[in-house]
Coordinates of N, CA, C and O and ligand atoms in Angstrom, one line a residue:
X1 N -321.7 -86.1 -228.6 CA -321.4 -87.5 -228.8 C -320.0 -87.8 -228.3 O -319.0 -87.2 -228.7
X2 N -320.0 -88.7 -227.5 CA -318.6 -89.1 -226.9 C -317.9 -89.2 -228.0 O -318.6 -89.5 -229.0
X3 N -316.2 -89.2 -228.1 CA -315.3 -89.0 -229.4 C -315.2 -91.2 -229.4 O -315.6 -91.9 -228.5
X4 N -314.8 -91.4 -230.4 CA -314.5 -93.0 -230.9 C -313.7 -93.6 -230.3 O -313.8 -94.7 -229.8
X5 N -312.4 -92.5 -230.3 CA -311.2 -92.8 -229.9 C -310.6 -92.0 -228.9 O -310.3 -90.8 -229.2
X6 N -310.5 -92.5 -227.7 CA -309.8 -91.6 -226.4 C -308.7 -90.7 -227.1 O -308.1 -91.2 -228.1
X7 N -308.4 -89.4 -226.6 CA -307.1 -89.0 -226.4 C -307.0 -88.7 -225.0 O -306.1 -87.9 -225.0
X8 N -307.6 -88.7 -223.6 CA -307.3 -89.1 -222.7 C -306.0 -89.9 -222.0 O -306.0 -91.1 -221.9
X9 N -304.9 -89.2 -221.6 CA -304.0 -89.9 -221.5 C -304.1 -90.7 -220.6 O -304.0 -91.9 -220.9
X10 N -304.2 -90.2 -219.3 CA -304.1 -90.9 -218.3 C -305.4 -91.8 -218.6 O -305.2 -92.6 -217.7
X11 N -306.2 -92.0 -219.1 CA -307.4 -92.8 -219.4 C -306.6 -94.2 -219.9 O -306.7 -95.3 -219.4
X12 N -305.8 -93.7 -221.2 CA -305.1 -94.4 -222.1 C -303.6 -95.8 -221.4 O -303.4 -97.0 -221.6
X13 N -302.8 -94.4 -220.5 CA -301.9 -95.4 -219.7 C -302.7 -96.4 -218.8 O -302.1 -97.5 -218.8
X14 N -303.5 -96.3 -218.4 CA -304.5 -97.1 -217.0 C -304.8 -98.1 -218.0 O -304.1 -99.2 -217.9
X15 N -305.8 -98.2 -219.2 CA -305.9 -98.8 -219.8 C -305.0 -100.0 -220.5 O -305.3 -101.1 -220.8
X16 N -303.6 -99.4 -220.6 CA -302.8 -100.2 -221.4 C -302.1 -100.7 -220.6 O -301.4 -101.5 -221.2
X17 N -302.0 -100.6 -219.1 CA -301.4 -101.0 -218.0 C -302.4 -102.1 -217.7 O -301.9 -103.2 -217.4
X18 N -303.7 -101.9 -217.8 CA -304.8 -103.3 -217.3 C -304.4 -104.1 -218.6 O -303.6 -105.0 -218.5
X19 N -304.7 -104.0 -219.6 CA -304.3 -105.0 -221.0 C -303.1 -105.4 -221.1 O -303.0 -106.0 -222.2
X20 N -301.9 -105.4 -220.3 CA -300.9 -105.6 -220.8 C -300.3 -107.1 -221.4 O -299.6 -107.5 -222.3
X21 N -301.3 -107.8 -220.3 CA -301.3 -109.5 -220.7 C -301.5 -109.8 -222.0 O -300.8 -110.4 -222.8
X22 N -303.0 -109.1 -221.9 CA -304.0 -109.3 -223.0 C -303.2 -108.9 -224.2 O -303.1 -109.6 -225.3
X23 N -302.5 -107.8 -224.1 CA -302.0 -107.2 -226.0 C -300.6 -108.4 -225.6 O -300.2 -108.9 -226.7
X24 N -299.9 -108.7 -224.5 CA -298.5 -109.5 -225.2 C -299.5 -111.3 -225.9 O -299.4 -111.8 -227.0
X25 N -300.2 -111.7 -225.0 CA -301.0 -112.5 -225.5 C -301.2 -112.4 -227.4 O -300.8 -113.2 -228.2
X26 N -301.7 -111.5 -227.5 CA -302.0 -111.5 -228.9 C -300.4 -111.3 -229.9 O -300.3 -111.7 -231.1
X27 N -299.5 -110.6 -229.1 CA -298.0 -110.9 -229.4 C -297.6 -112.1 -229.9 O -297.1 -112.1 -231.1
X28 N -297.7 -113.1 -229.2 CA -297.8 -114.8 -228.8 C -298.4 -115.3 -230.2 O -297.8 -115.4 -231.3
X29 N -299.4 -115.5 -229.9 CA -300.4 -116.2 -230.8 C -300.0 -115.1 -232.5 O -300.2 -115.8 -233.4
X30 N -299.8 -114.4 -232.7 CA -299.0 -113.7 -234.2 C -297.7 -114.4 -234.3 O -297.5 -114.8 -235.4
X31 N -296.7 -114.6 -233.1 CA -295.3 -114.7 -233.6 C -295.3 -116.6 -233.5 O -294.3 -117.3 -233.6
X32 N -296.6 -116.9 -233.4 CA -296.6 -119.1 -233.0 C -297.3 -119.1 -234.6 O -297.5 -120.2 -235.1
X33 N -297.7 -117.8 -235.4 CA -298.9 -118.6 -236.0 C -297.9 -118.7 -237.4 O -296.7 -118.4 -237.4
X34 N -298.4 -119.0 -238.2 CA -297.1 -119.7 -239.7 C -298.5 -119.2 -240.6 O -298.2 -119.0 -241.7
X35 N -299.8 -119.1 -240.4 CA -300.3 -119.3 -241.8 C -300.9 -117.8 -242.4 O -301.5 -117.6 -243.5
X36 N -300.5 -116.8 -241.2 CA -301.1 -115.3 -242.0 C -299.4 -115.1 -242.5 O -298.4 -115.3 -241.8
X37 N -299.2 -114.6 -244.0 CA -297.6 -113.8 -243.5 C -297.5 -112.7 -243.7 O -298.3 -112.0 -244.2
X38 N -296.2 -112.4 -243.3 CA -296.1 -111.1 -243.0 C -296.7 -110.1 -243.5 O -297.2 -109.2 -242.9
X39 N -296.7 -110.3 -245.1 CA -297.2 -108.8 -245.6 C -298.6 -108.9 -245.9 O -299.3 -107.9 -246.1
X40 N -299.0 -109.8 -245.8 CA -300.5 -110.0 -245.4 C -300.9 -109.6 -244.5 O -301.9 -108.9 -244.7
X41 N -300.6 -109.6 -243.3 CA -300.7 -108.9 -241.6 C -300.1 -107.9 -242.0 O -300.7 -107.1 -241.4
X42 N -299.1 -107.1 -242.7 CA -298.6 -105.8 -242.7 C -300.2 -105.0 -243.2 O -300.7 -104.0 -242.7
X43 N -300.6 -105.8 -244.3 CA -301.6 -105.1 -245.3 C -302.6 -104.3 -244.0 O -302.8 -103.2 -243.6
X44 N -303.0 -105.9 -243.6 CA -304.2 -105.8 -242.6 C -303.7 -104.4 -241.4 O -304.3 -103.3 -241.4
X45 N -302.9 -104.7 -240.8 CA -302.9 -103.8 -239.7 C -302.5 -102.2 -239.9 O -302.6 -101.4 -239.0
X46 N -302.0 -101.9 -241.8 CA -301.9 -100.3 -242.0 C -303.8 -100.1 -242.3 O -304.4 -99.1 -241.9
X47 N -304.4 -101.2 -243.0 CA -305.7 -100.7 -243.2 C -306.9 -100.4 -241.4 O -307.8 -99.6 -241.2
X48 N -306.3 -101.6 -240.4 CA -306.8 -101.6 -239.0 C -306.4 -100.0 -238.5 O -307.1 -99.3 -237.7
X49 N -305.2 -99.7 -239.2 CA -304.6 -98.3 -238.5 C -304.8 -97.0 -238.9 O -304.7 -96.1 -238.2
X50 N -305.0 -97.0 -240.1 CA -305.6 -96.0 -241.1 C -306.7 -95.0 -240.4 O -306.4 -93.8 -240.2
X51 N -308.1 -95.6 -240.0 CA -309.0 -94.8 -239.8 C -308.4 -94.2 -238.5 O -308.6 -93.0 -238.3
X52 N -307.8 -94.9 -237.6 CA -307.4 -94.4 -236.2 C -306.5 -93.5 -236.2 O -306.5 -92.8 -235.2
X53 N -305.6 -93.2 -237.1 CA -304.6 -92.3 -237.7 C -305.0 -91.1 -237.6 O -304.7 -90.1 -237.0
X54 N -306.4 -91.7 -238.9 CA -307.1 -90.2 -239.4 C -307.9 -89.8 -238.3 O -308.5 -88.7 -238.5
X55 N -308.1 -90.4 -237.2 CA -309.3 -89.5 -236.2 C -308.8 -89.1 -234.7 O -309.4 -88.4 -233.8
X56 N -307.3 -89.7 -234.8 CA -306.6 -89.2 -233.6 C -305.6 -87.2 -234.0 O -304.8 -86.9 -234.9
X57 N -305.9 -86.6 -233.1 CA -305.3 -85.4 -233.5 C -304.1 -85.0 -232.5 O -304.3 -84.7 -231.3
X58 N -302.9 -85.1 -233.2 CA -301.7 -85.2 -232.6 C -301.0 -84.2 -232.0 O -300.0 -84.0 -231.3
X59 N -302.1 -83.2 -232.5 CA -302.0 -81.6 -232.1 C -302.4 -81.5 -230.9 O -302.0 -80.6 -230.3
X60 N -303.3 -82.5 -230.2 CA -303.8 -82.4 -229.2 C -303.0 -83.6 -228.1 O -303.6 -84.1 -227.1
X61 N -302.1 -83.8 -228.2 CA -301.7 -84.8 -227.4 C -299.9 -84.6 -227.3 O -299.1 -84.5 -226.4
X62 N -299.7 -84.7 -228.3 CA -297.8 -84.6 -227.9 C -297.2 -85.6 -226.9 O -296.2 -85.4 -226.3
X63 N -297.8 -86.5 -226.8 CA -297.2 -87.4 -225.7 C -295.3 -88.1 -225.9 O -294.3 -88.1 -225.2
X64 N -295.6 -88.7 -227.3 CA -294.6 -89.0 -227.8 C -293.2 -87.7 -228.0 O -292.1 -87.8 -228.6
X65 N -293.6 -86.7 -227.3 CA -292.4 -85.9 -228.1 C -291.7 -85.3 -226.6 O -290.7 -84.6 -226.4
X66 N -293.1 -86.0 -225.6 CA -292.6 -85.2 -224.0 C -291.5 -86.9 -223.6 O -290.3 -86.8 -223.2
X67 N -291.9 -87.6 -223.7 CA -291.2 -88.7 -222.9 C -290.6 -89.7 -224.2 O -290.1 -90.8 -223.9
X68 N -290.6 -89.3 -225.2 CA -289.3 -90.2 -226.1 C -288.5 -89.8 -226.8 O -288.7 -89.2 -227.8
X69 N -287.2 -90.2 -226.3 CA -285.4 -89.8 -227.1 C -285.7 -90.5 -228.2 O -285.8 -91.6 -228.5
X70 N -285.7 -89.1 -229.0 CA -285.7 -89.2 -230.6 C -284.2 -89.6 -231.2 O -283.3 -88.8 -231.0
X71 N -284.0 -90.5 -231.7 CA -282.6 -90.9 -232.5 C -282.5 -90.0 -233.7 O -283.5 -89.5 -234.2
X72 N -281.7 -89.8 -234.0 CA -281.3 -89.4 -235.6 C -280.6 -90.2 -236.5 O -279.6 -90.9 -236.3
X73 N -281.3 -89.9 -237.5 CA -280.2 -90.9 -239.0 C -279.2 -89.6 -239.4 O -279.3 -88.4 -239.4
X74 N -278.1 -90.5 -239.9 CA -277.3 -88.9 -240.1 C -277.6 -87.9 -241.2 O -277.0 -86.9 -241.3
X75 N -279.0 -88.3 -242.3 CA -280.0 -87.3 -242.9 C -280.2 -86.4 -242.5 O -279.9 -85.3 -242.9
X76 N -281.0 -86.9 -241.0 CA -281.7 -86.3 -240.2 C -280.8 -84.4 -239.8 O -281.3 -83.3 -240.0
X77 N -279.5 -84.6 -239.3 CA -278.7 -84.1 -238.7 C -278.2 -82.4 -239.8 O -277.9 -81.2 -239.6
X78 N -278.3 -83.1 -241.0 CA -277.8 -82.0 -242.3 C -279.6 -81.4 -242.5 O -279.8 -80.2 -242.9
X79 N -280.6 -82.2 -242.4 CA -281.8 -81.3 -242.7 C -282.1 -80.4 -241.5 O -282.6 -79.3 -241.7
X80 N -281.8 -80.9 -240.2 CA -281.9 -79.8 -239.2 C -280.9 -78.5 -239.2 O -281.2 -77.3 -238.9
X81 N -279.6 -78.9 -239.5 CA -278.7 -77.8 -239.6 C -279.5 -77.0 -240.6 O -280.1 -76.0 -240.1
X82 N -279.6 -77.2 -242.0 CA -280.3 -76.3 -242.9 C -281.0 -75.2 -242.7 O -280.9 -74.0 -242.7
X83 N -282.4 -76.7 -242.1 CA -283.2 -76.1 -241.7 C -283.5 -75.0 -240.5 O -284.4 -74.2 -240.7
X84 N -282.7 -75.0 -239.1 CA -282.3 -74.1 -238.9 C -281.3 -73.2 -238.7 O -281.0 -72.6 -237.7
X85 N -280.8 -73.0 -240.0 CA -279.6 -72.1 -240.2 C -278.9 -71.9 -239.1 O -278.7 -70.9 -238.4
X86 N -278.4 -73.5 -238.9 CA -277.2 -73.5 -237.5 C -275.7 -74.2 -238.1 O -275.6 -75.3 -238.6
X87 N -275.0 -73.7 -237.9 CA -274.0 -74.5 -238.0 C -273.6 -75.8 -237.7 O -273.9 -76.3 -236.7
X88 N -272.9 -76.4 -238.5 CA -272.8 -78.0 -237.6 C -272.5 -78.0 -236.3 O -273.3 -78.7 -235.7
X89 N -271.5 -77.4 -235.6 CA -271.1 -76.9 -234.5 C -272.2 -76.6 -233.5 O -272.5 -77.2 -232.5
X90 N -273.1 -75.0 -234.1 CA -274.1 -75.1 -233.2 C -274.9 -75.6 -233.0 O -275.5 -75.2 -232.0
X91 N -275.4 -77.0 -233.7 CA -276.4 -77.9 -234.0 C -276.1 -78.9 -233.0 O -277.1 -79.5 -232.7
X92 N -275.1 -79.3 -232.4 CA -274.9 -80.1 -231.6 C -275.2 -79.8 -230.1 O -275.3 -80.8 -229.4
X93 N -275.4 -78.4 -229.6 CA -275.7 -77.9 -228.4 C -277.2 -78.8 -228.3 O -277.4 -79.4 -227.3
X94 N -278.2 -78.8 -229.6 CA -279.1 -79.9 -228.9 C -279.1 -81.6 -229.0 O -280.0 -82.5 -228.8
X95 N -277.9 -81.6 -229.3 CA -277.8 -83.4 -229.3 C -276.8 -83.7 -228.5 O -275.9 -83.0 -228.1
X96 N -277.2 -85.1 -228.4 CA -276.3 -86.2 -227.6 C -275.6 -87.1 -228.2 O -276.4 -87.8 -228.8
X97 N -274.3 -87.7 -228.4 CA -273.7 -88.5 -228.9 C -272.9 -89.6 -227.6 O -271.9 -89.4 -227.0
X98 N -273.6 -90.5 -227.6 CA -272.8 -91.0 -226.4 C -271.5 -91.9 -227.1 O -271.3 -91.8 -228.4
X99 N -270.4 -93.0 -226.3 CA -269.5 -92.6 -227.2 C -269.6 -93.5 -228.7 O -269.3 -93.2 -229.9
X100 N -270.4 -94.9 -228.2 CA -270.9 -95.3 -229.4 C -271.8 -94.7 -230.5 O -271.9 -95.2 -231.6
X101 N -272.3 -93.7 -230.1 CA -273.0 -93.3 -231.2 C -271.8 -92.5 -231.8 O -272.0 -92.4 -233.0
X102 N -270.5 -91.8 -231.4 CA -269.6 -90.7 -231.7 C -268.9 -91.4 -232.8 O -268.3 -90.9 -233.8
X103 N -269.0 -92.8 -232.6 CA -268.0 -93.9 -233.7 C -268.5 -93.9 -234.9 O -267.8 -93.9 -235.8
X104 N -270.1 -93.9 -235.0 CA -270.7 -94.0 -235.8 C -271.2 -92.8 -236.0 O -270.7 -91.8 -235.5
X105 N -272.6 -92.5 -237.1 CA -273.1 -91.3 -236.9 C -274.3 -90.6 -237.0 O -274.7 -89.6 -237.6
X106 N -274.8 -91.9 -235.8 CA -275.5 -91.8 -235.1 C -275.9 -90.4 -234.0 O -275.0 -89.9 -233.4
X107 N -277.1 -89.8 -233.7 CA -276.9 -89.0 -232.4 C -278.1 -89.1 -231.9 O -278.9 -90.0 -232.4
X108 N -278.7 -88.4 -230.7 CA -279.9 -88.7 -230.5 C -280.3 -87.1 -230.0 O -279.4 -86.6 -229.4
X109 N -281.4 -86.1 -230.0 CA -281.3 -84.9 -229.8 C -281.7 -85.0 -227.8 O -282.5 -85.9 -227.2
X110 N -281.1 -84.0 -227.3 CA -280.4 -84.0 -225.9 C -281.6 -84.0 -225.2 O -281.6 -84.8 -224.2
X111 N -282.7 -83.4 -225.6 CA -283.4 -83.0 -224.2 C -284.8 -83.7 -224.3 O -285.6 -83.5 -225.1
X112 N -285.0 -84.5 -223.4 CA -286.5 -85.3 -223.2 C -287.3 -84.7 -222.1 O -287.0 -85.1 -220.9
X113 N -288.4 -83.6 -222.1 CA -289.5 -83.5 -223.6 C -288.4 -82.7 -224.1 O -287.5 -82.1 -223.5
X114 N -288.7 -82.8 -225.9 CA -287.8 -82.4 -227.0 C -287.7 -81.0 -226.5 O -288.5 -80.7 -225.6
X115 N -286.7 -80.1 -227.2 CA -286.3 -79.0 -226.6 C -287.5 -78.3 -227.8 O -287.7 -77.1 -227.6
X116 N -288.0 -78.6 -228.7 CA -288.6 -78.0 -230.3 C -289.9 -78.5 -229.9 O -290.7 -78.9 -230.8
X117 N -290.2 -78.6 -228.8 CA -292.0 -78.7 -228.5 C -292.3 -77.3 -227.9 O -291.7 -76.7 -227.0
X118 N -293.3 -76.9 -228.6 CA -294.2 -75.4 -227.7 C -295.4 -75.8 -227.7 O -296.0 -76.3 -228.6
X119 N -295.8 -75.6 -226.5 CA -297.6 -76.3 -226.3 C -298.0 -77.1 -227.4 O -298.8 -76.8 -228.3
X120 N -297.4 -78.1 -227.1 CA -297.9 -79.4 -228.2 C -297.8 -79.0 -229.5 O -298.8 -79.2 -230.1
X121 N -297.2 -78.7 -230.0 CA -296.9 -78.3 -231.4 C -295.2 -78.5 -231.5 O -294.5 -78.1 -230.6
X122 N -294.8 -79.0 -232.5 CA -293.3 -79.2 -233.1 C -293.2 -77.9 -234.0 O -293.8 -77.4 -235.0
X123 N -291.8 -77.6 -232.9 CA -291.7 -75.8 -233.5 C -290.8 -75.8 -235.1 O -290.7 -74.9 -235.9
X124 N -290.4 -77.0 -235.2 CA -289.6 -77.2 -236.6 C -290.0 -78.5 -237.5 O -289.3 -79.4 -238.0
X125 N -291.4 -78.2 -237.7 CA -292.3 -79.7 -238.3 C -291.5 -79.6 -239.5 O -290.4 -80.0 -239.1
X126 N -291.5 -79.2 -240.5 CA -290.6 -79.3 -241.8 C -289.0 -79.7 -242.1 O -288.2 -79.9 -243.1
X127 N -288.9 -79.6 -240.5 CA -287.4 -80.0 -240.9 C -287.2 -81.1 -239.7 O -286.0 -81.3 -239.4
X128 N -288.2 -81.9 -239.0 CA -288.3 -82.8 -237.6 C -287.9 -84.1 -238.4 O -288.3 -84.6 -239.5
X129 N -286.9 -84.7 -237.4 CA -286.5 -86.5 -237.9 C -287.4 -87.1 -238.3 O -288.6 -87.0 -238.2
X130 N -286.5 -87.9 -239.0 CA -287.6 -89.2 -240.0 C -288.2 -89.6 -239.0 O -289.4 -89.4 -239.0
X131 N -287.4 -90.4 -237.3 CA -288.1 -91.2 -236.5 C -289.8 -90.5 -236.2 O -290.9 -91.2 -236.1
X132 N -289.6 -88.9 -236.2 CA -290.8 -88.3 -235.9 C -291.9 -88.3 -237.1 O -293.1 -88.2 -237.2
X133 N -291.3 -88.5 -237.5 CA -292.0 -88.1 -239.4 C -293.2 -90.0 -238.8 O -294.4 -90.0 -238.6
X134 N -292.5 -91.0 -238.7 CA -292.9 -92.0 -238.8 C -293.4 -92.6 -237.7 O -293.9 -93.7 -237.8
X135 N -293.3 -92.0 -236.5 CA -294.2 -92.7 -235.2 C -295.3 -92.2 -235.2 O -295.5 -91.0 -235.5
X136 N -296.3 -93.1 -234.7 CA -295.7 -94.7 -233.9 C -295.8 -95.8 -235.6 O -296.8 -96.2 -236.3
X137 N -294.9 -96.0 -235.8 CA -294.7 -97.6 -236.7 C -295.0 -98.8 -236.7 O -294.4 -99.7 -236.1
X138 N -296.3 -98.9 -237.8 CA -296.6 -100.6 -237.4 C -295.8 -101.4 -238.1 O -295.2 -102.4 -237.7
X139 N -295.7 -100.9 -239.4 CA -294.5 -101.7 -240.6 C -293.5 -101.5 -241.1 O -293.1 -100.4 -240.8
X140 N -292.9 -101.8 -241.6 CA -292.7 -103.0 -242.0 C -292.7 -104.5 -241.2 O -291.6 -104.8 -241.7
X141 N -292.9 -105.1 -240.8 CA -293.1 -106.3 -239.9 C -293.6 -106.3 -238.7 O -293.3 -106.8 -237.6
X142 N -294.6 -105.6 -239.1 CA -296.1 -106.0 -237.6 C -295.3 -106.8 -236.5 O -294.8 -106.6 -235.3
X143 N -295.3 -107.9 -237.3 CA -295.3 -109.1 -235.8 C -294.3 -109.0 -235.3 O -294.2 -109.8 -234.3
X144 N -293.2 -108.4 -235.5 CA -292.2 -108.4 -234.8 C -291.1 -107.0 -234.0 O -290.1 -106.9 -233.4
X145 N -292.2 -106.1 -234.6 CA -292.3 -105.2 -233.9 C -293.2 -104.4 -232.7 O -293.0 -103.4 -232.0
X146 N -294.4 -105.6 -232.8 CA -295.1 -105.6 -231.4 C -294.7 -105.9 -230.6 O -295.6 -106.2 -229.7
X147 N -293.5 -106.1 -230.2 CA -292.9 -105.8 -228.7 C -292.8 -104.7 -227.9 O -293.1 -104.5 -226.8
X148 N -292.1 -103.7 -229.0 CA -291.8 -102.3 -229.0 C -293.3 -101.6 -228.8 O -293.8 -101.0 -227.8
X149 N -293.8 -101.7 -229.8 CA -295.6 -101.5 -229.7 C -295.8 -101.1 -228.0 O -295.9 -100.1 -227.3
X150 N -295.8 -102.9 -227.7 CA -296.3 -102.4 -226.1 C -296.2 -101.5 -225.2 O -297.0 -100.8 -224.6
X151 N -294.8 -101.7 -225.3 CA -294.2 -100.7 -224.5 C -294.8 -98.9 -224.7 O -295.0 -98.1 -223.8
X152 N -294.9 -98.9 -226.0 CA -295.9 -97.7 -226.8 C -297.0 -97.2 -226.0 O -297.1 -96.1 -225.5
X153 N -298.1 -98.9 -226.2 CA -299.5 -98.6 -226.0 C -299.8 -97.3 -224.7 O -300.8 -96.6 -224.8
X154 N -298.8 -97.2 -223.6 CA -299.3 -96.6 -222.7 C -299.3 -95.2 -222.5 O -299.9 -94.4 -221.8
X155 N -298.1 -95.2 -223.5 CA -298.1 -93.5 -224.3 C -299.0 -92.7 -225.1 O -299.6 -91.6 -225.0
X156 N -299.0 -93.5 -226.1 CA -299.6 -92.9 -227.4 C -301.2 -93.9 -227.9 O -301.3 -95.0 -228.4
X157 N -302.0 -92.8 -227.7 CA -303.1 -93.3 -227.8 C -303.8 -94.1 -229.3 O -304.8 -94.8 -229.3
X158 N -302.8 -93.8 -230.7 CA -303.3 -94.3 -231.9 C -302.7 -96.1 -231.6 O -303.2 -97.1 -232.0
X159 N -301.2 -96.1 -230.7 CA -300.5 -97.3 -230.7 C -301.7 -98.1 -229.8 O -302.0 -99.2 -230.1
X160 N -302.3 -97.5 -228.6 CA -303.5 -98.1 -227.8 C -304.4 -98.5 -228.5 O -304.6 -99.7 -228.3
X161 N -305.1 -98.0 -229.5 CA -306.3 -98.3 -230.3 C -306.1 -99.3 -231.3 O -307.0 -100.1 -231.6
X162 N -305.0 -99.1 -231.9 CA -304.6 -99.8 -233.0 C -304.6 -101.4 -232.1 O -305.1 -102.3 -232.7
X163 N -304.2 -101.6 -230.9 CA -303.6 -103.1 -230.5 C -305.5 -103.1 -230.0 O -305.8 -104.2 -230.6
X164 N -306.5 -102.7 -229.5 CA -307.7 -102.5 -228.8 C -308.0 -103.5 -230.0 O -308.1 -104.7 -229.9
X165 N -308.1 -102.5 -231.4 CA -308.6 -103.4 -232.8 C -308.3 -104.6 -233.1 O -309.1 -105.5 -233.4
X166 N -306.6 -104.7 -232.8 CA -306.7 -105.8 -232.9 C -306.6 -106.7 -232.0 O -306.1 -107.8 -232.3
X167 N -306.9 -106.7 -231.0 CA -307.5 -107.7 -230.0 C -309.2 -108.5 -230.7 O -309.7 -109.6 -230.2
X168 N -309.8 -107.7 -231.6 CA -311.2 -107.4 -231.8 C -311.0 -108.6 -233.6 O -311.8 -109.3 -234.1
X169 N -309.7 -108.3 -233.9 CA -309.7 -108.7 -235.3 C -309.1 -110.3 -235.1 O -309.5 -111.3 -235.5
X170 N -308.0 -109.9 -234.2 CA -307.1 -112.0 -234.0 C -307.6 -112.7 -234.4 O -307.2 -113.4 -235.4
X171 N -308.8 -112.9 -233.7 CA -309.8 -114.5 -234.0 C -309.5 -114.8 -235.5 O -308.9 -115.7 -236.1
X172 N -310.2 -113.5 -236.0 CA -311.0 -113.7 -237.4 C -309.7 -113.9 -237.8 O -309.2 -115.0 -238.0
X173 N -308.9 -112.8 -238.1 CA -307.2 -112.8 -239.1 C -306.7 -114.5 -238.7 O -306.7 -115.0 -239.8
X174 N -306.6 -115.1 -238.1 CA -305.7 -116.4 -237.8 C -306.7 -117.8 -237.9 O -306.3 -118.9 -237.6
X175 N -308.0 -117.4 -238.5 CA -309.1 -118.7 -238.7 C -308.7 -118.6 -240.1 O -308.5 -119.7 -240.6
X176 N -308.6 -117.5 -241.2 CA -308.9 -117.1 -242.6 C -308.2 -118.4 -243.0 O -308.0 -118.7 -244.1
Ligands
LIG1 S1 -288.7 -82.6 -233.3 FE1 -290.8 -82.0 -233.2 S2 -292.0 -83.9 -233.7 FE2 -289.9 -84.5 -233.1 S3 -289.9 -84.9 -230.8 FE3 -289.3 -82.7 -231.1 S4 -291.2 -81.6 -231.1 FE4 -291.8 -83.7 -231.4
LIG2 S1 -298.1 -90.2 -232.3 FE1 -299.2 -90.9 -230.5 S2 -298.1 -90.1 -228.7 FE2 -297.4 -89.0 -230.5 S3 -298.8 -87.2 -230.6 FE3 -299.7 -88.8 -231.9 S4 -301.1 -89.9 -230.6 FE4 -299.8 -88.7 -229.2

């Protein structure tokens, strides 16, 4: 039985490259419309995302961890030292601070694909950034973080599927 949901990548980029109109289109018509709000569309699109979550296997794809610079919150930075019994000092050999992020304390880790990927698997899942912990993110504010989305869809196949649905759902969500 063919799978529901592609993890096909290159299937997935081609795909999200031909829709690009089509999902900013549906961008449009969410950020013109006044009568769903926000957390009503937040509701809708974690329940739209839910099953696609549960049937996409992340183990089998890693896309997100080969081509996106993970930021850190400065949480992030004291659970990785811990967690791998590195010094603050040596903990920086994988991060980058450019000089605005040095003011603040902010960092982002150095190497894109991550240096803590081994054949698609995250070699420090227990101690990996919040950012990782939580992509791809529909909420807190759906509609105005489908910008970012887009740019997503061509990477990460649950961010494709998720916008597929709701191309499928618009109509109905903005008549209610
Ligand atoms: S820390 Fe782990 S989950 Fe995060 S990008 Fe690197 S390999 Fe992926
Ligand atoms: S979050 Fe998206 S890009 Fe990252 S591993 Fe899962 S499906 Fe792939």
């Amino acid at each position: 039985m063919a799978e529901r949901y592609s993890q096909n990548l290159a299937q997935i980029a081609a795909l999200a490259l031909a829709r690009r109109d089509e999902f900013e289109v549906l961008m449009y018509r969410l950020q013109d419309d006044d009568d769903l709000d926000d957390a009503r569309l937040d509701q809708q699109i974690e329940a739209l995302a839910a099953p696609i979550v549960a049937a996409i296997d992340c183990t089998q794809c890693a896309n997100c961890c080969r081509h996106l610079r993970v930021y850190l919150e400065p949480e992030d930075t004291q659970r990785l030292a811990n967690g791998l019994s590195l010094s603050q000092e040596a903990l920086e050999d994988y991060l980058e601070r450019s000089q605005a992020q040095q003011a603040g304390e902010w960092a982002s880790l150095r190497l894109v694909p991550c240096a803590f990927l081994r054949d698609s698997m995250c070699s420090i899942y227990p101690h990996r950034p919040n950012a990782c912990r939580l992509y791809p993110q529909f909420t807190p504010d759906f509609r105005w973080v489908l910008g970012d989305l887009l740019e997503g869809a061509r990477l990460c196949p649950i961010i494709y599927h998720v916008l597929d649905a709701l191309s499928q759902q618009i109509d109905a969500w903005l008549r209610e």
